[in-house]
CSV table of C-alpha atoms and ligand atoms in Angstrom, one decimal:
chain,number,residue,atom,x,y,z
A,1,UNK,CA,-7.6,25.7,-18.3
A,2,UNK,CA,-9.6,24.6,-15.2
A,3,UNK,CA,-7.1,22.8,-13.0
A,4,UNK,CA,-9.8,20.4,-11.8
A,5,UNK,CA,-11.3,19.4,-15.1
A,6,UNK,CA,-11.1,15.9,-16.6
A,7,UNK,CA,-9.1,17.4,-19.5
A,8,UNK,CA,-6.5,18.8,-17.2
A,9,UNK,CA,-6.3,15.6,-15.3
A,10,UNK,CA,-5.7,13.6,-18.5
A,11,UNK,CA,-2.9,16.1,-19.5
A,12,UNK,CA,-1.3,15.5,-16.1
A,13,UNK,CA,-1.5,11.8,-16.7
A,14,UNK,CA,0.2,12.2,-20.0
A,15,UNK,CA,2.9,14.4,-18.5
A,16,UNK,CA,3.5,11.6,-15.9
A,17,UNK,CA,3.8,9.0,-18.6
A,18,UNK,CA,6.4,11.1,-20.4
A,19,UNK,CA,8.3,11.7,-17.2
A,20,UNK,CA,8.5,8.0,-16.5
A,21,UNK,CA,9.6,7.3,-20.0
A,22,UNK,CA,12.3,10.0,-19.6
A,23,UNK,CA,13.5,8.5,-16.3
A,24,UNK,CA,13.6,5.0,-17.9
A,25,UNK,CA,15.6,6.1,-20.9
A,26,UNK,CA,18.0,8.2,-19.0
A,27,UNK,CA,18.5,6.4,-15.7
A,28,UNK,CA,17.3,2.8,-16.5
A,29,UNK,CA,14.7,2.7,-13.6
A,30,UNK,CA,11.4,1.5,-14.9
A,31,UNK,CA,8.3,2.9,-13.1
A,32,UNK,CA,6.1,2.7,-16.2
A,33,UNK,CA,4.1,-0.3,-14.8
A,34,UNK,CA,3.9,0.8,-11.2
A,35,UNK,CA,0.5,1.6,-9.7
A,36,UNK,CA,-0.6,4.8,-11.4
A,37,UNK,CA,-2.5,6.2,-8.5
A,38,UNK,CA,0.6,5.6,-6.3
A,39,UNK,CA,3.0,7.2,-8.7
A,40,UNK,CA,0.7,10.2,-9.3
A,41,UNK,CA,0.3,10.8,-5.6
A,42,UNK,CA,4.0,10.7,-4.9
A,43,UNK,CA,4.9,12.9,-7.9
A,44,UNK,CA,2.2,15.5,-7.2
A,45,UNK,CA,3.2,15.7,-3.6
A,46,UNK,CA,6.8,16.3,-4.6
A,47,UNK,CA,5.6,18.9,-7.1
A,48,UNK,CA,3.7,20.8,-4.5
A,49,UNK,CA,6.9,21.2,-2.3
A,50,UNK,CA,9.4,21.7,-5.2
A,51,UNK,CA,8.4,25.1,-6.4
A,52,UNK,CA,8.0,23.7,-9.9
A,53,UNK,CA,4.9,24.5,-11.9
A,54,UNK,CA,4.2,21.3,-13.7
A,55,UNK,CA,5.3,17.7,-14.2
A,56,UNK,CA,6.8,18.8,-17.5
A,57,UNK,CA,9.1,21.2,-15.6
A,58,UNK,CA,9.9,18.3,-13.3
A,59,UNK,CA,10.9,16.3,-16.3
A,60,UNK,CA,13.3,19.0,-17.5
A,61,UNK,CA,14.8,19.1,-14.0
A,62,UNK,CA,15.2,15.3,-13.7
A,63,UNK,CA,16.8,15.0,-17.1
A,64,UNK,CA,19.4,17.7,-16.2
A,65,UNK,CA,20.0,17.1,-12.5
A,66,UNK,CA,20.9,13.6,-11.4
A,67,UNK,CA,20.6,14.8,-7.8
A,68,UNK,CA,16.9,15.5,-8.4
A,69,UNK,CA,16.4,12.0,-9.9
A,70,UNK,CA,17.8,10.7,-6.6
A,71,UNK,CA,15.1,12.6,-4.8
A,72,UNK,CA,12.4,11.2,-7.1
A,73,UNK,CA,13.7,7.7,-6.6
A,74,UNK,CA,13.3,8.1,-2.9
A,75,UNK,CA,9.8,9.5,-3.4
A,76,UNK,CA,8.7,6.6,-5.6
A,77,UNK,CA,10.2,3.8,-3.6
A,78,UNK,CA,8.2,3.6,-0.3
A,79,UNK,CA,10.8,2.5,2.2
A,80,UNK,CA,8.5,2.2,5.3
A,81,UNK,CA,9.3,-1.0,7.2
A,82,UNK,CA,9.8,-2.3,10.7
A,83,UNK,CA,11.3,-5.3,12.5
A,84,UNK,CA,9.0,-8.4,12.8
A,85,UNK,CA,6.3,-6.5,10.8
A,86,UNK,CA,3.1,-8.6,11.1
A,87,UNK,CA,4.3,-10.9,13.9
A,88,UNK,CA,1.8,-13.6,12.9
A,89,UNK,CA,3.8,-13.9,9.6
A,90,UNK,CA,6.9,-14.9,11.6
A,91,UNK,CA,4.9,-17.3,13.8
A,92,UNK,CA,3.6,-19.0,10.7
A,93,UNK,CA,7.1,-19.3,9.2
A,94,UNK,CA,8.4,-20.8,12.4
A,95,UNK,CA,5.6,-23.3,12.5
A,96,UNK,CA,5.2,-24.3,8.8
A,97,UNK,CA,8.4,-23.6,7.0
A,98,UNK,CA,11.3,-23.9,9.4
A,99,UNK,CA,10.7,-27.6,10.1
A,100,UNK,CA,11.1,-28.3,6.3
A,101,UNK,CA,14.1,-26.0,6.0
A,102,UNK,CA,15.7,-27.9,8.9
A,103,UNK,CA,15.9,-31.0,6.6
A,104,UNK,CA,18.2,-29.2,4.2
A,105,UNK,CA,22.0,-29.2,4.7
A,106,UNK,CA,22.3,-25.6,3.3
A,107,UNK,CA,19.7,-22.9,2.7
A,108,UNK,CA,19.6,-19.9,0.5
A,109,UNK,CA,17.3,-17.0,1.4
A,110,UNK,CA,16.4,-14.0,-0.8
A,111,UNK,CA,14.8,-10.9,0.7
A,112,UNK,CA,13.7,-9.0,-2.4
A,113,UNK,CA,12.9,-5.3,-1.7
A,114,UNK,CA,14.5,-5.4,1.7
A,115,UNK,CA,14.5,-1.6,2.2
A,116,UNK,CA,16.5,-0.5,5.3
A,117,UNK,CA,17.1,-4.1,6.4
A,118,UNK,CA,14.7,-4.5,9.4
A,119,UNK,CA,13.1,-7.5,7.8
A,120,UNK,CA,16.4,-9.1,7.1
A,121,UNK,CA,17.7,-8.8,10.6
A,122,UNK,CA,14.4,-10.1,11.9
A,123,UNK,CA,14.6,-13.2,9.8
A,124,UNK,CA,18.3,-13.6,10.7
A,125,UNK,CA,17.3,-13.6,14.4
A,126,UNK,CA,14.6,-16.2,13.8
A,127,UNK,CA,17.1,-18.4,11.9
A,128,UNK,CA,19.5,-18.1,14.8
A,129,UNK,CA,16.9,-19.1,17.3
A,130,UNK,CA,16.0,-22.1,15.2
A,131,UNK,CA,19.6,-23.2,15.0
A,132,UNK,CA,19.8,-22.6,11.3
A,133,UNK,CA,21.8,-19.5,10.9
A,134,UNK,CA,25.1,-21.3,10.3
A,135,UNK,CA,23.7,-23.1,7.3
A,136,UNK,CA,22.3,-20.1,5.5
A,137,UNK,CA,23.3,-17.7,2.8
A,138,UNK,CA,21.0,-14.6,2.8
A,139,UNK,CA,20.8,-12.3,-0.1
A,140,UNK,CA,19.1,-9.0,0.7
A,141,UNK,CA,18.4,-6.8,-2.3
A,142,UNK,CA,16.7,-3.5,-3.2
A,143,UNK,CA,17.0,-1.2,-6.1
A,144,UNK,CA,17.5,1.8,-3.9
A,145,UNK,CA,21.1,2.1,-2.9
A,146,UNK,CA,20.4,4.7,-0.2
A,147,UNK,CA,18.3,2.2,1.8
A,148,UNK,CA,20.9,-0.5,1.2
A,149,UNK,CA,23.5,1.7,2.9
A,150,UNK,CA,21.4,1.9,6.0
A,151,UNK,CA,20.6,-1.8,5.8
A,152,UNK,CA,24.3,-2.7,5.8
A,153,UNK,CA,25.0,-0.7,8.9
A,154,UNK,CA,22.1,-2.2,10.9
A,155,UNK,CA,21.8,0.9,13.0
A,156,UNK,CA,18.3,2.2,13.8
A,157,UNK,CA,16.8,5.1,15.8
A,158,UNK,CA,16.3,4.1,19.4
A,159,UNK,CA,12.7,5.4,19.5
A,160,UNK,CA,11.6,2.5,17.3
A,161,UNK,CA,12.9,-0.2,19.7
A,162,UNK,CA,9.7,-0.4,21.8
A,163,UNK,CA,7.6,-1.2,18.8
A,164,UNK,CA,10.3,-3.7,17.5
A,165,UNK,CA,10.4,-5.4,20.9
A,166,UNK,CA,6.7,-5.8,21.1
A,167,UNK,CA,6.7,-7.3,17.6
A,168,UNK,CA,9.5,-9.7,18.4
A,169,UNK,CA,7.7,-11.0,21.4
A,170,UNK,CA,4.5,-11.5,19.5
A,171,UNK,CA,6.5,-13.2,16.7
A,172,UNK,CA,7.5,-16.0,19.0
A,173,UNK,CA,10.9,-14.6,20.0
A,174,UNK,CA,12.7,-16.8,22.5
A,175,UNK,CA,15.2,-14.5,24.1
A,176,UNK,CA,15.2,-11.0,25.5
A,177,UNK,CA,15.2,-8.8,22.4
A,178,UNK,CA,17.9,-6.6,23.9
A,179,UNK,CA,20.3,-9.5,23.5
A,180,UNK,CA,20.5,-8.7,19.8
A,181,UNK,CA,21.5,-5.0,19.9
A,182,UNK,CA,23.6,-2.5,21.8
A,183,UNK,CA,22.0,0.8,22.5
A,184,UNK,CA,23.6,4.2,22.8
A,185,UNK,CA,22.1,7.6,23.2
A,186,UNK,CA,19.9,7.8,20.1
A,187,UNK,CA,20.4,4.6,18.3
A,188,UNK,CA,20.7,0.9,18.5
A,189,UNK,CA,23.2,-1.2,16.5
A,190,UNK,CA,22.4,-4.8,15.8
A,191,UNK,CA,24.8,-7.6,16.7
A,192,UNK,CA,27.5,-7.9,14.1
A,193,UNK,CA,27.3,-11.7,14.1
A,194,UNK,CA,23.8,-11.4,12.5
A,195,UNK,CA,25.5,-10.0,9.4
A,196,UNK,CA,28.0,-12.8,8.9
A,197,UNK,CA,25.9,-14.6,6.3
A,198,UNK,CA,24.1,-11.7,4.8
A,199,UNK,CA,25.0,-10.1,1.4
A,200,UNK,CA,23.3,-6.8,0.7
A,201,UNK,CA,23.2,-6.0,-3.0
A,202,UNK,CA,21.6,-3.8,-5.5
A,203,UNK,CA,19.0,-5.6,-7.6
A,204,UNK,CA,16.0,-4.2,-9.6
A,205,UNK,CA,13.1,-6.7,-9.8
A,206,UNK,CA,11.8,-5.1,-13.0
A,207,UNK,CA,15.0,-4.9,-15.0
A,208,UNK,CA,17.5,-7.4,-13.5
A,209,UNK,CA,17.4,-11.1,-13.9
A,210,UNK,CA,17.9,-14.3,-11.8
A,211,UNK,CA,21.1,-14.3,-9.8
A,212,UNK,CA,20.8,-17.4,-7.7
A,213,UNK,CA,18.8,-20.5,-7.0
A,214,UNK,CA,17.2,-20.1,-3.6
A,215,UNK,CA,15.1,-22.1,-1.1
A,216,UNK,CA,13.0,-19.2,0.1
A,217,UNK,CA,12.0,-15.8,-1.2
A,218,UNK,CA,10.6,-13.2,1.1
A,219,UNK,CA,9.2,-10.3,-0.9
A,220,UNK,CA,6.8,-8.3,1.2
A,221,UNK,CA,5.0,-5.0,0.5
A,222,UNK,CA,6.8,-4.5,-2.8
A,223,UNK,CA,4.4,-6.0,-5.3
A,224,UNK,CA,1.4,-3.9,-4.1
A,225,UNK,CA,3.1,-1.0,-5.9
A,226,UNK,CA,3.2,-2.8,-9.2
A,227,UNK,CA,0.3,-3.3,-11.7
A,228,UNK,CA,-0.9,-6.8,-12.4
A,229,UNK,CA,1.3,-7.2,-15.6
A,230,UNK,CA,4.4,-6.2,-13.7
A,231,UNK,CA,3.5,-8.5,-10.8
A,232,UNK,CA,3.3,-11.3,-13.3
A,233,UNK,CA,6.8,-10.5,-14.7
A,234,UNK,CA,8.2,-10.6,-11.2
A,235,UNK,CA,6.4,-13.8,-10.3
A,236,UNK,CA,8.1,-15.2,-13.3
A,237,UNK,CA,11.5,-14.1,-12.0
A,238,UNK,CA,10.7,-15.7,-8.6
A,239,UNK,CA,9.6,-19.0,-10.2
A,240,UNK,CA,12.9,-19.1,-12.1
A,241,UNK,CA,14.9,-18.4,-8.9
A,242,UNK,CA,13.2,-20.9,-6.6
A,243,UNK,CA,14.1,-24.5,-6.3
A,244,UNK,CA,11.3,-27.0,-6.6
A,245,UNK,CA,9.7,-27.2,-3.2
A,246,UNK,CA,11.0,-23.7,-2.4
A,247,UNK,CA,8.9,-21.2,-0.5
A,248,UNK,CA,7.5,-17.8,-1.7
A,249,UNK,CA,6.5,-15.5,1.2
A,250,UNK,CA,4.5,-12.3,0.3
A,251,UNK,CA,3.0,-9.4,2.3
A,252,UNK,CA,-0.3,-9.9,4.0
A,253,UNK,CA,-2.2,-8.1,1.2
A,254,UNK,CA,-0.4,-9.6,-1.7
A,255,UNK,CA,-1.3,-12.8,-3.5
A,256,UNK,CA,-0.1,-15.0,-6.3
A,257,UNK,CA,-3.7,-16.1,-6.9
A,258,UNK,CA,-4.4,-13.8,-9.9
A,259,UNK,CA,-1.1,-14.4,-11.6
A,260,UNK,CA,-0.5,-16.8,-14.5
A,261,UNK,CA,2.1,-18.5,-12.3
A,262,UNK,CA,-0.5,-19.4,-9.6
A,263,UNK,CA,-0.6,-23.0,-10.9
A,264,UNK,CA,3.1,-23.5,-10.0
A,265,UNK,CA,2.4,-23.1,-6.3
A,266,UNK,CA,0.4,-24.7,-3.6
A,267,UNK,CA,-0.8,-22.6,-0.6
A,268,UNK,CA,1.0,-23.3,2.7
A,269,UNK,CA,-0.8,-20.6,4.7
A,270,UNK,CA,-3.5,-18.5,3.0
A,271,UNK,CA,-3.8,-15.9,5.7
A,272,UNK,CA,0.0,-15.2,5.8
A,273,UNK,CA,0.5,-15.6,2.1
A,274,UNK,CA,3.0,-18.4,2.3
A,275,UNK,CA,3.3,-20.5,-0.9
A,276,UNK,CA,5.3,-23.5,-1.9
A,277,UNK,CA,6.6,-24.1,-5.4
A,278,UNK,CA,5.2,-27.5,-6.6
A,279,UNK,CA,7.6,-30.3,-7.3
A,280,UNK,CA,7.0,-31.1,-10.9
B,1,UNK,CA,-6.7,23.9,-31.4
B,2,UNK,CA,-8.9,21.2,-30.0
B,3,UNK,CA,-7.5,18.4,-27.9
B,4,UNK,CA,-7.9,15.2,-29.8
B,5,UNK,CA,-8.3,12.8,-27.0
B,6,UNK,CA,-11.2,10.7,-25.8
B,7,UNK,CA,-12.3,11.3,-22.3
B,8,UNK,CA,-12.7,8.2,-20.3
B,9,UNK,CA,-16.1,7.0,-19.4
B,10,UNK,CA,-16.4,7.5,-15.7
B,11,UNK,CA,-18.6,5.6,-13.3
B,12,UNK,CA,-20.4,6.9,-10.3
B,13,UNK,CA,-19.1,6.2,-6.8
B,14,UNK,CA,-19.2,7.1,-3.1
B,15,UNK,CA,-16.3,7.5,-0.7
B,16,UNK,CA,-16.7,7.8,3.0
B,17,UNK,CA,-14.2,8.9,5.7
B,18,UNK,CA,-14.6,8.5,9.4
B,19,UNK,CA,-12.7,8.2,12.6
B,20,UNK,CA,-13.7,8.3,16.3
B,21,UNK,CA,-17.3,7.1,16.5
B,22,UNK,CA,-17.1,6.0,12.9
B,23,UNK,CA,-17.9,2.3,13.5
B,24,UNK,CA,-21.5,3.1,14.6
B,25,UNK,CA,-22.0,5.9,12.1
B,26,UNK,CA,-21.0,3.6,9.3
B,27,UNK,CA,-23.0,0.7,10.6
B,28,UNK,CA,-26.1,3.0,10.6
B,29,UNK,CA,-25.6,4.0,7.0
B,30,UNK,CA,-24.4,0.7,5.5
B,31,UNK,CA,-27.1,-1.4,7.1
B,32,UNK,CA,-29.8,0.9,5.9
B,33,UNK,CA,-28.9,0.7,2.2
B,34,UNK,CA,-31.5,-1.2,0.2
B,35,UNK,CA,-30.9,-4.4,-1.7
B,36,UNK,CA,-29.8,-3.6,-5.2
B,37,UNK,CA,-28.1,-0.3,-4.3
B,38,UNK,CA,-26.0,0.2,-7.3
B,39,UNK,CA,-23.1,2.6,-6.4
B,40,UNK,CA,-19.8,1.3,-5.1
B,41,UNK,CA,-18.7,2.7,-1.7
B,42,UNK,CA,-15.1,2.9,-0.6
B,43,UNK,CA,-14.4,3.6,3.1
B,44,UNK,CA,-11.4,4.8,5.0
B,45,UNK,CA,-12.2,4.4,8.7
B,46,UNK,CA,-9.3,5.1,11.2
B,47,UNK,CA,-8.7,1.9,13.0
B,48,UNK,CA,-5.9,0.3,15.1
B,49,UNK,CA,-3.2,-1.0,12.9
B,50,UNK,CA,-3.4,-4.4,14.5
B,51,UNK,CA,-7.1,-5.1,14.2
B,52,UNK,CA,-8.4,-7.7,11.8
B,53,UNK,CA,-11.1,-7.4,9.2
B,54,UNK,CA,-13.9,-7.8,11.7
B,55,UNK,CA,-15.7,-4.7,10.7
B,56,UNK,CA,-16.1,-5.8,7.1
B,57,UNK,CA,-17.4,-9.2,8.1
B,58,UNK,CA,-19.7,-7.8,10.7
B,59,UNK,CA,-21.2,-5.2,8.4
B,60,UNK,CA,-21.6,-7.7,5.7
B,61,UNK,CA,-23.6,-10.0,7.9
B,62,UNK,CA,-26.0,-7.2,8.8
B,63,UNK,CA,-26.4,-5.6,5.3
B,64,UNK,CA,-28.3,-6.1,2.2
B,65,UNK,CA,-25.3,-5.0,0.1
B,66,UNK,CA,-22.0,-6.8,-0.1
B,67,UNK,CA,-19.3,-5.5,2.3
B,68,UNK,CA,-15.7,-6.6,2.1
B,69,UNK,CA,-12.2,-5.6,2.9
B,70,UNK,CA,-10.5,-4.0,-0.1
B,71,UNK,CA,-8.0,-6.3,-1.9
B,72,UNK,CA,-5.2,-4.9,-3.9
B,73,UNK,CA,-5.8,-4.4,-7.6
B,74,UNK,CA,-9.4,-5.7,-7.4
B,75,UNK,CA,-11.8,-4.1,-9.8
B,76,UNK,CA,-14.5,-1.9,-8.3
B,77,UNK,CA,-18.0,-3.4,-8.7
B,78,UNK,CA,-21.3,-1.5,-8.6
B,79,UNK,CA,-23.1,-1.9,-5.3
B,80,UNK,CA,-20.1,-3.3,-3.3
B,81,UNK,CA,-18.8,-1.7,-0.2
B,82,UNK,CA,-15.0,-1.8,0.2
B,83,UNK,CA,-13.3,-1.0,3.5
B,84,UNK,CA,-9.6,-0.1,3.7
B,85,UNK,CA,-7.6,-2.7,5.6
B,86,UNK,CA,-6.1,-1.6,8.9
B,87,UNK,CA,-2.6,-0.1,8.4
B,88,UNK,CA,-2.9,0.4,4.6
B,89,UNK,CA,-3.9,3.4,2.6
B,90,UNK,CA,-6.6,2.7,0.0
B,91,UNK,CA,-6.2,4.5,-3.4
B,92,UNK,CA,-8.5,4.4,-6.4
B,93,UNK,CA,-6.9,3.8,-9.8
B,94,UNK,CA,-8.3,5.7,-12.8
B,95,UNK,CA,-9.2,2.4,-14.4
B,96,UNK,CA,-11.4,1.8,-11.3
B,97,UNK,CA,-9.3,-0.8,-9.6
B,98,UNK,CA,-8.1,-0.6,-6.0
B,99,UNK,CA,-4.5,-0.1,-4.8
B,100,UNK,CA,-3.2,-0.5,-1.3
B,101,UNK,CA,-0.2,1.3,0.0
B,102,UNK,CA,2.0,1.2,3.2
B,103,UNK,CA,3.4,4.7,2.6
B,104,UNK,CA,3.8,7.1,5.5
B,105,UNK,CA,0.7,7.9,7.6
B,106,UNK,CA,-1.1,11.1,6.6
B,107,UNK,CA,-2.7,13.2,9.4
B,108,UNK,CA,-1.4,10.5,11.7
B,109,UNK,CA,-3.6,8.0,10.0
B,110,UNK,CA,-3.3,4.9,7.8
B,111,UNK,CA,-5.7,4.5,6.1
B,112,UNK,CA,-6.0,8.2,5.6
B,113,UNK,CA,-9.3,9.8,4.3
B,114,UNK,CA,-7.4,12.4,2.3
B,115,UNK,CA,-5.4,9.8,0.5
B,116,UNK,CA,-8.6,7.9,-0.5
B,117,UNK,CA,-10.5,11.0,-1.4
B,118,UNK,CA,-7.8,12.7,-3.5
B,119,UNK,CA,-7.2,9.6,-5.6
B,120,UNK,CA,-11.0,9.1,-5.9
B,121,UNK,CA,-11.5,12.6,-7.1
B,122,UNK,CA,-9.2,12.0,-10.1
B,123,UNK,CA,-10.8,8.7,-10.9
B,124,UNK,CA,-14.5,9.6,-10.6
B,125,UNK,CA,-14.4,13.3,-11.2
B,126,UNK,CA,-17.8,14.9,-11.0
B,127,UNK,CA,-19.5,11.5,-10.6
B,128,UNK,CA,-18.2,11.1,-7.1
B,129,UNK,CA,-20.0,11.6,-3.8
B,130,UNK,CA,-17.7,12.3,-0.8
B,131,UNK,CA,-18.9,11.9,2.8
B,132,UNK,CA,-17.1,13.0,6.0
B,133,UNK,CA,-18.4,11.6,9.2
B,134,UNK,CA,-17.5,11.8,12.9
B,135,UNK,CA,-13.9,12.0,13.9
B,136,UNK,CA,-11.4,13.8,16.2
B,137,UNK,CA,-8.8,15.1,13.7
B,138,UNK,CA,-8.6,17.0,10.4
B,139,UNK,CA,-8.2,14.1,8.0
B,140,UNK,CA,-10.6,14.3,5.1
B,141,UNK,CA,-11.0,18.1,4.9
B,142,UNK,CA,-8.5,18.5,2.1
B,143,UNK,CA,-9.7,15.4,0.3
B,144,UNK,CA,-13.3,16.7,0.4
B,145,UNK,CA,-12.2,19.9,-1.1
B,146,UNK,CA,-10.5,18.0,-3.9
B,147,UNK,CA,-13.8,16.2,-4.6
B,148,UNK,CA,-15.6,19.5,-4.6
B,149,UNK,CA,-13.1,21.1,-7.0
B,150,UNK,CA,-13.6,18.2,-9.4
B,151,UNK,CA,-17.3,18.9,-9.4
B,152,UNK,CA,-18.3,16.0,-7.1
B,153,UNK,CA,-21.1,16.1,-4.5
B,154,UNK,CA,-19.9,16.8,-0.9
B,155,UNK,CA,-21.7,15.8,2.3
B,156,UNK,CA,-20.6,16.3,5.9
B,157,UNK,CA,-22.2,14.9,9.0
B,158,UNK,CA,-23.6,17.7,11.1
B,159,UNK,CA,-20.8,18.3,13.7
B,160,UNK,CA,-23.5,18.9,16.4
B,161,UNK,CA,-24.8,15.4,15.9
B,162,UNK,CA,-21.5,13.7,15.4
B,163,UNK,CA,-19.9,11.6,18.2
B,164,UNK,CA,-16.7,13.6,17.6
B,165,UNK,CA,-17.2,17.0,15.9
B,166,UNK,CA,-13.6,17.9,14.9
B,167,UNK,CA,-13.4,16.1,11.6
B,168,UNK,CA,-16.8,17.1,10.2
B,169,UNK,CA,-16.2,20.7,11.5
B,170,UNK,CA,-12.8,20.8,9.7
B,171,UNK,CA,-14.3,19.4,6.5
B,172,UNK,CA,-17.2,21.9,6.7
B,173,UNK,CA,-14.8,24.9,7.1
B,174,UNK,CA,-12.3,23.7,4.4
B,175,UNK,CA,-14.6,22.4,1.7
B,176,UNK,CA,-17.9,24.3,2.2
B,177,UNK,CA,-19.9,21.1,1.4
B,178,UNK,CA,-23.1,20.9,-0.6
B,179,UNK,CA,-24.9,19.2,2.3
B,180,UNK,CA,-24.6,19.2,6.1
B,181,UNK,CA,-26.8,16.4,7.4
B,182,UNK,CA,-27.7,14.0,10.2
B,183,UNK,CA,-26.8,10.3,9.7
B,184,UNK,CA,-30.4,9.4,8.8
B,185,UNK,CA,-30.5,12.2,6.3
B,186,UNK,CA,-27.2,11.1,4.8
B,187,UNK,CA,-28.5,7.7,4.1
B,188,UNK,CA,-31.6,9.2,2.5
B,189,UNK,CA,-29.5,11.5,0.4
B,190,UNK,CA,-27.3,8.6,-0.8
B,191,UNK,CA,-30.4,6.6,-1.8
B,192,UNK,CA,-31.9,9.7,-3.5
B,193,UNK,CA,-28.7,10.3,-5.5
B,194,UNK,CA,-28.4,6.7,-6.4
B,195,UNK,CA,-31.9,6.8,-7.9
B,196,UNK,CA,-31.1,10.0,-9.8
B,197,UNK,CA,-27.9,8.5,-11.3
B,198,UNK,CA,-29.8,5.4,-12.2
B,199,UNK,CA,-32.4,7.5,-14.1
B,200,UNK,CA,-29.6,9.4,-15.9
B,201,UNK,CA,-27.8,6.3,-17.1
B,202,UNK,CA,-31.1,4.6,-18.3
B,203,UNK,CA,-31.9,7.7,-20.3
B,204,UNK,CA,-28.6,7.6,-22.1
C,301,LIG,C1,7.6,-0.9,1.6
C,301,LIG,S1,9.2,-1.5,1.3
C,301,LIG,C2,9.1,-3.1,2.0
C,301,LIG,C3,10.2,-3.4,2.9
C,301,LIG,C4,10.0,-4.8,3.6
C,301,LIG,N1,10.1,-5.9,2.7
C,301,LIG,C5,8.8,-4.9,4.5
C,301,LIG,O1,7.8,-5.5,4.1
C,301,LIG,O2,8.8,-4.2,5.5
C,301,LIG,C6,9.3,-1.6,-0.4
C,301,LIG,C7,10.7,-1.7,-1.0
C,301,LIG,O3,10.7,-2.2,-2.3
C,301,LIG,C8,11.7,-1.5,-3.0
C,301,LIG,N2,11.5,-1.6,-4.4
C,301,LIG,C9,10.5,-1.0,-5.1
C,301,LIG,N3,10.6,-1.2,-6.5
C,301,LIG,C10,11.6,-2.1,-6.6
C,301,LIG,C11,12.3,-2.8,-7.7
C,301,LIG,N4,11.8,-2.6,-8.9
C,301,LIG,N5,13.3,-3.6,-7.5
C,301,LIG,C12,13.8,-3.8,-6.2
C,301,LIG,N6,13.2,-3.2,-5.1
C,301,LIG,C13,12.2,-2.4,-5.3
C,301,LIG,C14,11.7,-0.1,-2.4
C,301,LIG,O4,13.0,0.5,-2.6
C,301,LIG,C15,11.4,-0.4,-1.0
C,301,LIG,O5,12.6,-0.4,-0.2
């Protein structure tokens, strides 16, 4: 069969569907409603380096070797992140959300899809500088336990610090960024006091349910990997987890606009994708 | 045994990849497209991660076709030009919607031309036209080959004419494209192909 024919392409698509079904049934991770182009790209790129001949062979391997599933889980969950990613986002939070949070005696924050934790420590620093850190409980969750382990340590390669520092300054940082970490030869470790009010925990946005009522949800660059239906399911989960008047903060290319839950929110900042759950 | 499965009805489309010098090359092509040009165009232009969507707005103001930054999950419409946002890969879904991704850079680039072209090759198959313009690295060569393999039409800007020759040269060597053309000729070719496809679909 011609490897580049429409027929073959459709067969590959079918193999991928079957593989995702197998993964779901055996391991409980549900990628069936992730962006198909994204999943295909990641799987075919793994296939090309794996020595396997087809996605069907991959299915056999994943069913019989949990270690290989671990590999695929890493492939399918894009973990790329940075501290103070999109500095303008943090500026907008400082300006438009912090003043309202300051009126609450206690604040619960949920970072959904926190990856290796850079976003969580960034927000913790912001809360500290705004004098709010002692009134917060931060939940930082991801479905990938490998990245959570890194997040808990709060240790990052030193070669990233230049970029992080520049972001911090553009994000309205008020101190010298080096106040927040200690550097050694190849890595930096973030101040232990930043961790005091953070709980890192495994949580799957697709298959797990509400675990707390929170004032603000930060879920950035996670929903872009989901199809519209799945986005809707997750928006549902978020709406059930947010208090009335609570804030939903998405990635710069994500929007609640097309979701059936859009009506529950008012826009706080369109550019930075900050929304507020209406008080009904 | 025959395969009992309906093939999907594919649409026609154009993908363009560019890097160094791409802004002016793209401007030349996009602003020369006639009103009513009916093919969608998806563009990956290497650009600084921190830039805004100036390029899309600027081109839109100068063009007879609609130019916009690609939004995640938006359906591809005929005659609209979509530009990948800075710092995101742009992928084409096989149901002809757009996906953005923050996964690792490819060929030091995000958006990467290869990422766009490969996903487009699956989606559009033989109905795709791929164009590699000026640039200073190898991005796009493999993607153009994928388009060719799937029976699409491949066009490379003449490296001698390009502001930076490396990217078109690499595409030329890797993909052995159907056409090697100047910018003006590329625009003419796209308009000619658009007319041809339009004729095909009205005869169906
Ligand atoms: C690109 S990272 C985003 C990290 C950070 N929020 C940021 O914007 O920089 C996406 C994260 O979403 C996580 N993720 C993907 N699907 C998930 C799911 N179903 N449940 C929870 N986390 C998920 C991945 O493991 C990954 O760490």
